[in-house]
Short mmCIF file of C-alpha atoms in Angstrom, two decimals:
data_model
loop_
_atom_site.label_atom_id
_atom_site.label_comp_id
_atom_site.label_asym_id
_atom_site.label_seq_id
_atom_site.Cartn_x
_atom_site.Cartn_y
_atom_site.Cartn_z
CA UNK A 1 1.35 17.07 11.12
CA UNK A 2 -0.35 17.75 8.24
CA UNK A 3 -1.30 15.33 5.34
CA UNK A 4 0.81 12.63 4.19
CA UNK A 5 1.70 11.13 0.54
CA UNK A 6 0.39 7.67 0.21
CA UNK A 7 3.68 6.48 -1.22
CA UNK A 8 5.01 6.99 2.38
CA UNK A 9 2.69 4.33 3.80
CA UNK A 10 2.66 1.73 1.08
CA UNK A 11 6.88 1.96 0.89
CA UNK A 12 6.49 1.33 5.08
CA UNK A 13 3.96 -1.70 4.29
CA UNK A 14 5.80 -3.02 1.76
CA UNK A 15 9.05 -3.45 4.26
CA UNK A 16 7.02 -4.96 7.04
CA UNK A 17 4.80 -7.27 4.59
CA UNK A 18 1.21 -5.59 5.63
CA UNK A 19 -1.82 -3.83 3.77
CA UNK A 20 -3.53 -0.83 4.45
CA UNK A 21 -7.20 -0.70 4.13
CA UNK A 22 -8.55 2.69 2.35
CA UNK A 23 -11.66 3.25 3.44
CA UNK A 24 -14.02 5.25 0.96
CA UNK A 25 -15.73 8.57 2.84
CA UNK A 26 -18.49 10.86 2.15
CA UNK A 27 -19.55 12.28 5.77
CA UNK A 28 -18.35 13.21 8.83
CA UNK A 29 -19.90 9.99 10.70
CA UNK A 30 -17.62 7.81 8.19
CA UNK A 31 -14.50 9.47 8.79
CA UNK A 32 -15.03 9.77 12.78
CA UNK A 33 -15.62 5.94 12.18
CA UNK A 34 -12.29 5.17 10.50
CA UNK A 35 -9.97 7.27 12.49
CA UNK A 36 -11.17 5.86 16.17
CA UNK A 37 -10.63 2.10 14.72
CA UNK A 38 -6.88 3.61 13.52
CA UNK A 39 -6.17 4.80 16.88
CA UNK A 40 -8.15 1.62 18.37
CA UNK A 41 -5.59 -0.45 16.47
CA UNK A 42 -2.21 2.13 15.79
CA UNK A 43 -2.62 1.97 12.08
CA UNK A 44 -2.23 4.02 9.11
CA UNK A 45 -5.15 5.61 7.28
CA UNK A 46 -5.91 6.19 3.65
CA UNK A 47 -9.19 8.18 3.31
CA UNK A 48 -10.40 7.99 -0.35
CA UNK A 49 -12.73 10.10 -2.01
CA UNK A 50 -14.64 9.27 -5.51
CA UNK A 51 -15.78 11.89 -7.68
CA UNK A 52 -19.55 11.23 -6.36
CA UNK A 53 -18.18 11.99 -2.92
CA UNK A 54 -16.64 14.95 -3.64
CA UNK A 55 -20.00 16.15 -5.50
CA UNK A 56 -22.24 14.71 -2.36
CA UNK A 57 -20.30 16.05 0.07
CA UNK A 58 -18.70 19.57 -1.47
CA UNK A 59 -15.24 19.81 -1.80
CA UNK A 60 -14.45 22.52 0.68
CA UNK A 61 -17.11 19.87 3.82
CA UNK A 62 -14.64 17.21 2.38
CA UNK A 63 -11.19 18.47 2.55
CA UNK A 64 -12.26 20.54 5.95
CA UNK A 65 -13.66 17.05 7.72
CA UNK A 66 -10.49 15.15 6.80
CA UNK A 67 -8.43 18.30 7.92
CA UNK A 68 -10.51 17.87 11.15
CA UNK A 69 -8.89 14.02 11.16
CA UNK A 70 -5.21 15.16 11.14
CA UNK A 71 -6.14 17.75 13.51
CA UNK A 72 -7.50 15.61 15.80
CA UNK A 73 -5.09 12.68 15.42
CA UNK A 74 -2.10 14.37 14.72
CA UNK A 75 0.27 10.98 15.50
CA UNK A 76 -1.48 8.63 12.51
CA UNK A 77 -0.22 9.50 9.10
CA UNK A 78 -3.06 10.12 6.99
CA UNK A 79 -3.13 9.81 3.16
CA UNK A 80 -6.11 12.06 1.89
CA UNK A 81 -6.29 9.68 -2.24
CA UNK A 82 -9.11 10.62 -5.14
CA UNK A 83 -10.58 7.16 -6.08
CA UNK A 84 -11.07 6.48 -9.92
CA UNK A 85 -9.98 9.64 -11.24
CA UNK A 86 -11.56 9.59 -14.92
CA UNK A 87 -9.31 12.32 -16.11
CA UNK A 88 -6.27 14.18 -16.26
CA UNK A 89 -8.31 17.03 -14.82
CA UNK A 90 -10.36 15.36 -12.15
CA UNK A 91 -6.72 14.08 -10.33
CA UNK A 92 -5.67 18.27 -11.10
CA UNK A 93 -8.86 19.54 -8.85
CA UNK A 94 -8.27 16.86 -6.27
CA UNK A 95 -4.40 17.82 -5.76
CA UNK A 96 -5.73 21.46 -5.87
CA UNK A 97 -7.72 20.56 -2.90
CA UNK A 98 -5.28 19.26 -0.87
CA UNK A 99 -5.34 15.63 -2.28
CA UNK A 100 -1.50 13.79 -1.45
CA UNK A 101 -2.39 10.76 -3.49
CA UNK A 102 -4.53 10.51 -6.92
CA UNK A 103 -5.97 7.69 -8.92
CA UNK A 104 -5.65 8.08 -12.81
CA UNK A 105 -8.04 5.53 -13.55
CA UNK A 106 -7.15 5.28 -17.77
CA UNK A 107 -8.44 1.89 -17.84
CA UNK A 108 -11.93 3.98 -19.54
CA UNK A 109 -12.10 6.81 -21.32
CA UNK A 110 -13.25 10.39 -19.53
CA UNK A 111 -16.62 9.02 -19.92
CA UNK A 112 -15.88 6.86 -17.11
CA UNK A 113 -17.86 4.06 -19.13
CA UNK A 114 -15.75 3.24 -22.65
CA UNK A 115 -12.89 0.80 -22.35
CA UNK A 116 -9.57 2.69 -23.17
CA UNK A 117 -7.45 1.85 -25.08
CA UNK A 118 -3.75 0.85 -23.49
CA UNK A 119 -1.27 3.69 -25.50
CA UNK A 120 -4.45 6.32 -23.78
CA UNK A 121 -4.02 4.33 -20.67
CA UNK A 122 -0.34 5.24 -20.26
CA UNK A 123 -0.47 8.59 -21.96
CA UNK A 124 -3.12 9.85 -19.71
CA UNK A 125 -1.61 8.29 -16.13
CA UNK A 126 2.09 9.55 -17.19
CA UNK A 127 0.93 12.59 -17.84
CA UNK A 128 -0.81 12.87 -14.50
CA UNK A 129 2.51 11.24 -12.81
CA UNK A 130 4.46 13.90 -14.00
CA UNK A 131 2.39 16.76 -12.69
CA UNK A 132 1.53 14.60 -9.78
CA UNK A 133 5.45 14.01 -8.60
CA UNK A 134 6.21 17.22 -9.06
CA UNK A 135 4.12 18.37 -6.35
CA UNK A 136 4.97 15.24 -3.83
CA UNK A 137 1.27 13.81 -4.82
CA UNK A 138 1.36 9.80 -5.07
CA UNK A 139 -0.50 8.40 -7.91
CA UNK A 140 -2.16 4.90 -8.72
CA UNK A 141 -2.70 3.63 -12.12
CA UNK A 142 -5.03 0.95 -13.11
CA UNK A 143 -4.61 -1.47 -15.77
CA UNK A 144 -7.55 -4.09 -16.58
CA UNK A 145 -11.31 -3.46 -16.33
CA UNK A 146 -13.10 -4.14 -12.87
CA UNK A 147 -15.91 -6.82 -13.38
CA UNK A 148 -17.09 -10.62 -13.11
CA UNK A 149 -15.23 -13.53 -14.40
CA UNK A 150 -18.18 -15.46 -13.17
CA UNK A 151 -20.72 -13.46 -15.79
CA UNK A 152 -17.72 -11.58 -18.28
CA UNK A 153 -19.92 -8.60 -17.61
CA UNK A 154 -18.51 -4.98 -16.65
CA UNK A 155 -19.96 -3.39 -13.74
CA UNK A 156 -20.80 0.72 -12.70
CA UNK A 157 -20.99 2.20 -9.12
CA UNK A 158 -21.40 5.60 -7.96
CA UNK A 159 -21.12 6.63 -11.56
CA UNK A 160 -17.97 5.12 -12.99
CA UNK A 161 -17.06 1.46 -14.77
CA UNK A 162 -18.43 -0.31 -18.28
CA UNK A 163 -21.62 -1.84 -18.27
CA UNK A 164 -21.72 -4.53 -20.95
CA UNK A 165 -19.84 -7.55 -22.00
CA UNK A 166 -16.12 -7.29 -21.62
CA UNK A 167 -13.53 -10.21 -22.70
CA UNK A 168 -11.12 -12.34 -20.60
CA UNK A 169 -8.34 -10.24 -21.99
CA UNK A 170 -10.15 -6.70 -20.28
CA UNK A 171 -10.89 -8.69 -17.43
CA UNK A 172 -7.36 -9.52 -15.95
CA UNK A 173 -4.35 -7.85 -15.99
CA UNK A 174 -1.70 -8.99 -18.40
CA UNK A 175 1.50 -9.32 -16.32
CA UNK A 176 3.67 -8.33 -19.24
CA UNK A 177 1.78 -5.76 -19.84
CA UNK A 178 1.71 -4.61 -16.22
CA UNK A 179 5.30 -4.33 -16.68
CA UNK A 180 5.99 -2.26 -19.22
CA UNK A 181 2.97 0.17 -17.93
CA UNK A 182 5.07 0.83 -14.76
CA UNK A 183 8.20 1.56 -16.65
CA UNK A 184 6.73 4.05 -18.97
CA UNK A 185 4.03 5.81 -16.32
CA UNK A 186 6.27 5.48 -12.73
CA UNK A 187 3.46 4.94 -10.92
CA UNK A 188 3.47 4.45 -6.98
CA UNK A 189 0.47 1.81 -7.44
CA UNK A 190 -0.80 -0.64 -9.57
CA UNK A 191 -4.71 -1.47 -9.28
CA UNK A 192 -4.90 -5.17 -10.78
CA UNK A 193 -7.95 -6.92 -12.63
CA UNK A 194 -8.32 -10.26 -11.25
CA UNK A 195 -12.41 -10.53 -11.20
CA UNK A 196 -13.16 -8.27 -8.43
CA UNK A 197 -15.74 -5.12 -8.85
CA UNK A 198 -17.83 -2.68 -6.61
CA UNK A 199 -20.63 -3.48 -4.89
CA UNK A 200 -22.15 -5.95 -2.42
CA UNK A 201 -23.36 -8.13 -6.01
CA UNK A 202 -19.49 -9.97 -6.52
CA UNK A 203 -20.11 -13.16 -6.37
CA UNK A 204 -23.29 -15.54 -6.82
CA UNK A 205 -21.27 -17.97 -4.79
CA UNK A 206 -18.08 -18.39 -2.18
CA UNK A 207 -15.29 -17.14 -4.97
CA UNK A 208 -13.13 -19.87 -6.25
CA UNK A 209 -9.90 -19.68 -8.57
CA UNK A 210 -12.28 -19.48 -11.67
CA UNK A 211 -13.76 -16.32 -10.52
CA UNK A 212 -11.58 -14.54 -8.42
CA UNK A 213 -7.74 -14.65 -9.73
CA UNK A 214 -5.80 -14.37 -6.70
CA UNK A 215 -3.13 -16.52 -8.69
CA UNK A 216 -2.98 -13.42 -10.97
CA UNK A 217 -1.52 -11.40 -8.29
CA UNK A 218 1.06 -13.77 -7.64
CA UNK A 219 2.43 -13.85 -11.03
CA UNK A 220 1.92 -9.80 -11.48
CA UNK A 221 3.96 -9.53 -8.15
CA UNK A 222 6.57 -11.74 -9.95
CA UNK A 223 7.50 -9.88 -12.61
CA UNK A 224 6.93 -6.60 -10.63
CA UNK A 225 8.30 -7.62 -7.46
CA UNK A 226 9.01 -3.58 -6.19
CA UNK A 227 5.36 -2.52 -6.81
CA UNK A 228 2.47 -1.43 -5.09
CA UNK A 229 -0.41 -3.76 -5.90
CA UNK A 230 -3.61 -2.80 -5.20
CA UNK A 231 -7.08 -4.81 -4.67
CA UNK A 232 -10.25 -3.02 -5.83
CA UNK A 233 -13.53 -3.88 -5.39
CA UNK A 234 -12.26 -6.04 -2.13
CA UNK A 235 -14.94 -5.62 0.66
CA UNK A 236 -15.77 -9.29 1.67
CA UNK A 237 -19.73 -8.67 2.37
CA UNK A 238 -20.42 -9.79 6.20
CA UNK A 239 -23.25 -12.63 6.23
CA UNK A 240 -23.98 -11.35 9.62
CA UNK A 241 -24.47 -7.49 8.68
CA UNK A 242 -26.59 -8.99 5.02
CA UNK A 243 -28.86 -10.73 8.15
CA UNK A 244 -28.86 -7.73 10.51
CA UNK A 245 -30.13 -5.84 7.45
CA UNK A 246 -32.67 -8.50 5.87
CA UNK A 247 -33.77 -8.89 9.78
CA UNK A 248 -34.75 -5.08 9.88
CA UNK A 249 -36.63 -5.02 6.34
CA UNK A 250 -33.68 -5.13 4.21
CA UNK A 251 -34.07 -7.28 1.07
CA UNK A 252 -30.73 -7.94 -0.25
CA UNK A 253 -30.33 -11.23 -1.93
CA UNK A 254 -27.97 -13.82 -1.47
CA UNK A 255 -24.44 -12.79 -2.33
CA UNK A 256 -20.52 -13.09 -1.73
CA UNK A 257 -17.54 -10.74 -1.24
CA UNK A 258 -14.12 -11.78 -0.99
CA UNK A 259 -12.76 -13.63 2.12
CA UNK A 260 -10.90 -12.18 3.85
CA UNK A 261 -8.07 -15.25 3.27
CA UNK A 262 -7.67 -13.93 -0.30
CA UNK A 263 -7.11 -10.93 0.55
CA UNK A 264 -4.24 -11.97 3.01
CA UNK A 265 -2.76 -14.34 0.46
CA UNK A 266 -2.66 -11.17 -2.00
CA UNK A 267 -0.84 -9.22 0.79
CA UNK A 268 1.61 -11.42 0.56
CA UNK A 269 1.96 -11.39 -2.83
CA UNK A 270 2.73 -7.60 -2.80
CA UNK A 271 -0.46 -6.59 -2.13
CA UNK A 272 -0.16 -2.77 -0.39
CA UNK A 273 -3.55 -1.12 -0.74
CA UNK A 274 -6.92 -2.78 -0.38
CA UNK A 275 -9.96 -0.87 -1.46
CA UNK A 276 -13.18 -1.31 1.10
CA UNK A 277 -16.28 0.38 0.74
CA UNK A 278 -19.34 -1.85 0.70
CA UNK A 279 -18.34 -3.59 4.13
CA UNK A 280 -19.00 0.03 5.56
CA UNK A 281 -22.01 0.66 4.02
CA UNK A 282 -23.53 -2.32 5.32
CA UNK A 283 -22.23 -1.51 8.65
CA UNK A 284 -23.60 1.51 8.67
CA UNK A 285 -27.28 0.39 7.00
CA UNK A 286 -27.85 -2.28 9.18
CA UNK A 287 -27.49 -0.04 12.33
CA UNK A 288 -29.56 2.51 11.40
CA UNK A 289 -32.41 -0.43 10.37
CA UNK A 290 -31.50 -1.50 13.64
CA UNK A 291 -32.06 1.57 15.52
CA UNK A 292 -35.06 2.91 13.88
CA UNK A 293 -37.05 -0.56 14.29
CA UNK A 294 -36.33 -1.14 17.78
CA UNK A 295 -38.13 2.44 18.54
CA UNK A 296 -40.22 3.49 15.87
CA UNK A 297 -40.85 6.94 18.22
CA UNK A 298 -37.32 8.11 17.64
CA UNK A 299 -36.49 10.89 15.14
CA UNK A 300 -32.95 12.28 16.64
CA UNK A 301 -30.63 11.24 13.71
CA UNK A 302 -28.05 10.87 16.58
CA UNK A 303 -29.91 7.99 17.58
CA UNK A 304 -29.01 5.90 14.64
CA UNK A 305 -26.26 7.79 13.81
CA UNK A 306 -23.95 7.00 16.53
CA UNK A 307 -24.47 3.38 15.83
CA UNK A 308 -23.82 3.82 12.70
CA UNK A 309 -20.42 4.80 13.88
CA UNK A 310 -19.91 1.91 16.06
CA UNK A 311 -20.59 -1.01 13.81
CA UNK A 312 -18.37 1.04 11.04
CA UNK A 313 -15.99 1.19 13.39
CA UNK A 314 -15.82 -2.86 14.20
CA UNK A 315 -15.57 -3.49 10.53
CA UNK A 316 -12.29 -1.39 9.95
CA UNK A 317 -10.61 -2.31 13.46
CA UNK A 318 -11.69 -5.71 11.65
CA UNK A 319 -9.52 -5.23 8.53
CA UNK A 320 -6.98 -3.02 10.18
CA UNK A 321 -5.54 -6.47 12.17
CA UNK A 322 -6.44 -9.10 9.37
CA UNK A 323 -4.33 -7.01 7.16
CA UNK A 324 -1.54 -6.40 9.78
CA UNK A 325 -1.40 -2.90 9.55
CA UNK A 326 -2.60 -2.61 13.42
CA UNK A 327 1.01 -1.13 15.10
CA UNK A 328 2.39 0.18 12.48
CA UNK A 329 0.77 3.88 12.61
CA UNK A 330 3.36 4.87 15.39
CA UNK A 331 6.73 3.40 12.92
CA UNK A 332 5.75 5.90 10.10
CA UNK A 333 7.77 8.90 10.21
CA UNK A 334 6.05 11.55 8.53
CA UNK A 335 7.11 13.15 6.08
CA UNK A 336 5.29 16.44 3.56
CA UNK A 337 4.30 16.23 0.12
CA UNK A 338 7.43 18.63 -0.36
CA UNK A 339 9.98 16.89 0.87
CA UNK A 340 8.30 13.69 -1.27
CA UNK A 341 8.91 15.95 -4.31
CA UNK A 342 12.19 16.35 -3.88
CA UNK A 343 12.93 12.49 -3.90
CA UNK A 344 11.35 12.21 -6.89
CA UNK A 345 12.87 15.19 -8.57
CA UNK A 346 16.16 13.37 -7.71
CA UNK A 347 14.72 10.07 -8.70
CA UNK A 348 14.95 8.43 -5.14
CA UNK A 349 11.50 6.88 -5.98
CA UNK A 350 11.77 5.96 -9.60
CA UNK A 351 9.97 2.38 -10.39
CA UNK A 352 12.51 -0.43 -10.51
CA UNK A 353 11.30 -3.27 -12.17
CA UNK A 354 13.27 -6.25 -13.70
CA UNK A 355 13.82 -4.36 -16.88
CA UNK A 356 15.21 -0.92 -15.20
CA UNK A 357 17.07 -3.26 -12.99
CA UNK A 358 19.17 -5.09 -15.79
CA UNK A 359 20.17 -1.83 -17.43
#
């Protein structure tokens, strides 16, 4: 089977009450990582690219390793999703290279660094929807600015996200707001600001309610109780894999991520995609510390590699069950990008929300 549109999977997890982890990729050791913990566990897979992967990587190694997935694993539906899109024409490339899901990320500017304004916002993500549906492709909007409650500061990985002061108001989503930007975009997803952002620096301290609005999510999934929510920025930052790596020379500082508890009361607060890409990193760091250290004589890459792949491979079996979406890879049916298109050209999949669904 080939590629699958992410709408597919969050429509299934959003009948069955689970999450799906997407797991951010930029080599082959990553993806061979991800897909034995999906067949380790029967789950779905979302494979997400940023626009620094698809740079680091090349778009033709990309789209040919995650082509190597489906080949390989032909019974998991995987969604192949560009992460924080910063353009109409960066979601364009990634559907021309075999993309089934895009992020229109309007929350910035095409800078990727200037806080947008909310009429460019939902000019910029319909626009993409439209050209998007058309073709079967999912899309996920974003409204809200990723960064800390705990500091009010914005924060930038891999090349995208403000770095300055940014107010309560940019901070977390305005459920009204949300509303009205799902009627006049149709996206499949909403990604919600509720004090999350990239990185293994979150938190200075276990998140509480202050600093990490879970209760945000609850109310957003009240008013919008037939959309995909989606948790960025949501890797929880193992104090076991922060030791492993300090052990081995590392010299990361104290920090938090969010637990894993949050996460799961999200989920059930419509919840469908959870964004994870530090966890992995660790994983994959602290092995390779590992290995090297214990024989200094080695210089085979495969000797760290490989472990690389195992511990990567623990922390998404990890999330796959704590989410629930272990068994549920087998009770997809797939279906193409084409035959999504032509449920949206006949408006099977418009976005009902309380306001569509009092006309």
């Amino acid at each position: 089977m080939a590629l699958v549109p992410m709408r597919l999977m969050l429509d299934h997890a959003a009948e069955n009450g689970y999450g799906i982890p997407a797991f951010n990729v930029n080599n082959m050791e990553q993806i061979q990582a991800i897909m034995q913990a999906a067949k380790e566990t029967d789950s779905p897979v979302i494979l997400q690219a940023s626009r620094g992967a698809r740079k680091y990587a090349g778009e033709n190694f990309l789209r040919h390793l995650i082509l190597a997935a489906v080949e390989t694993y032909p019974y998991i539906p995987i969604a192949m999703h560009q992460d924080h899109g910063n353009e109409p024409a960066t979601c364009y490339s990634a559907i021309k290279n075999g993309f089934t899901s895009v992020m229109m990320d309007g929350s910035l500017e095409a800078d990727a660094k200037s806080p947008a304004s909310y009429e460019y916002n939902v000019n910029v993500t319909r626009e993409v929807v439209k050209v998007a549906h058309a073709l079967g492709v999912s899309v996920e909007g974003e409204l809200g600015c990723l960064g800390s409650l705990e500091t009010g500061m914005g924060e930038a990985e891999d090349g995208h996200g403000f770095e300055g002061k940014l107010s309560q108001d940019q901070l977390l989503t305005d459920p009204d707001q949300a509303v009205d930007f799902v009627e006049q975009t149709q996206v499949d997803a909403l990604a919600v600001a509720i004090g999350t952002s990239h990185g293994a620096y979150k938190f200075t301290r276990k998140p509480t309610g202050e600093i990490l609005a879970i209760s945000r999510i609850e109310e957003i999934h009240r008013r919008l109780p037939n959309t995909h929510l989606v948790m960025h920025g949501s890797s929880s930052v193992p104090e076991d894999l922060l030791a492993l790596i300090n052990q081995y020379g590392g010299k990361i500082p104290e920090t938090y991520g969010v637990p894993v508890e949050e996460i799961q009361k999200g989920i059930k607060s419509g919840v469908r995609k959870v964004n994870i890409d530090t966890d992995n990193r660790l994983a994959i760091t602290a092995a390779v510390r590992e290995a090297l250290a214990k024989d200094a004589k080695e210089f085979d890459p495969r000797h760290f590699l490989k472990p690389s792949i195992k511990y990567m491979q623990k922390v998404c079996a990890d999330r796959y069950q704590q989410f629930s979406a272990a068994g549920n890879a087998s009770k997809i049916k797939q279906i193409s990008t084409d035959d999504f298109a032509a449920k949206y050209a006949k408006g099977e999949l418009n976005a009902i929300t309380k306001k569509t669904a009092t006309v």
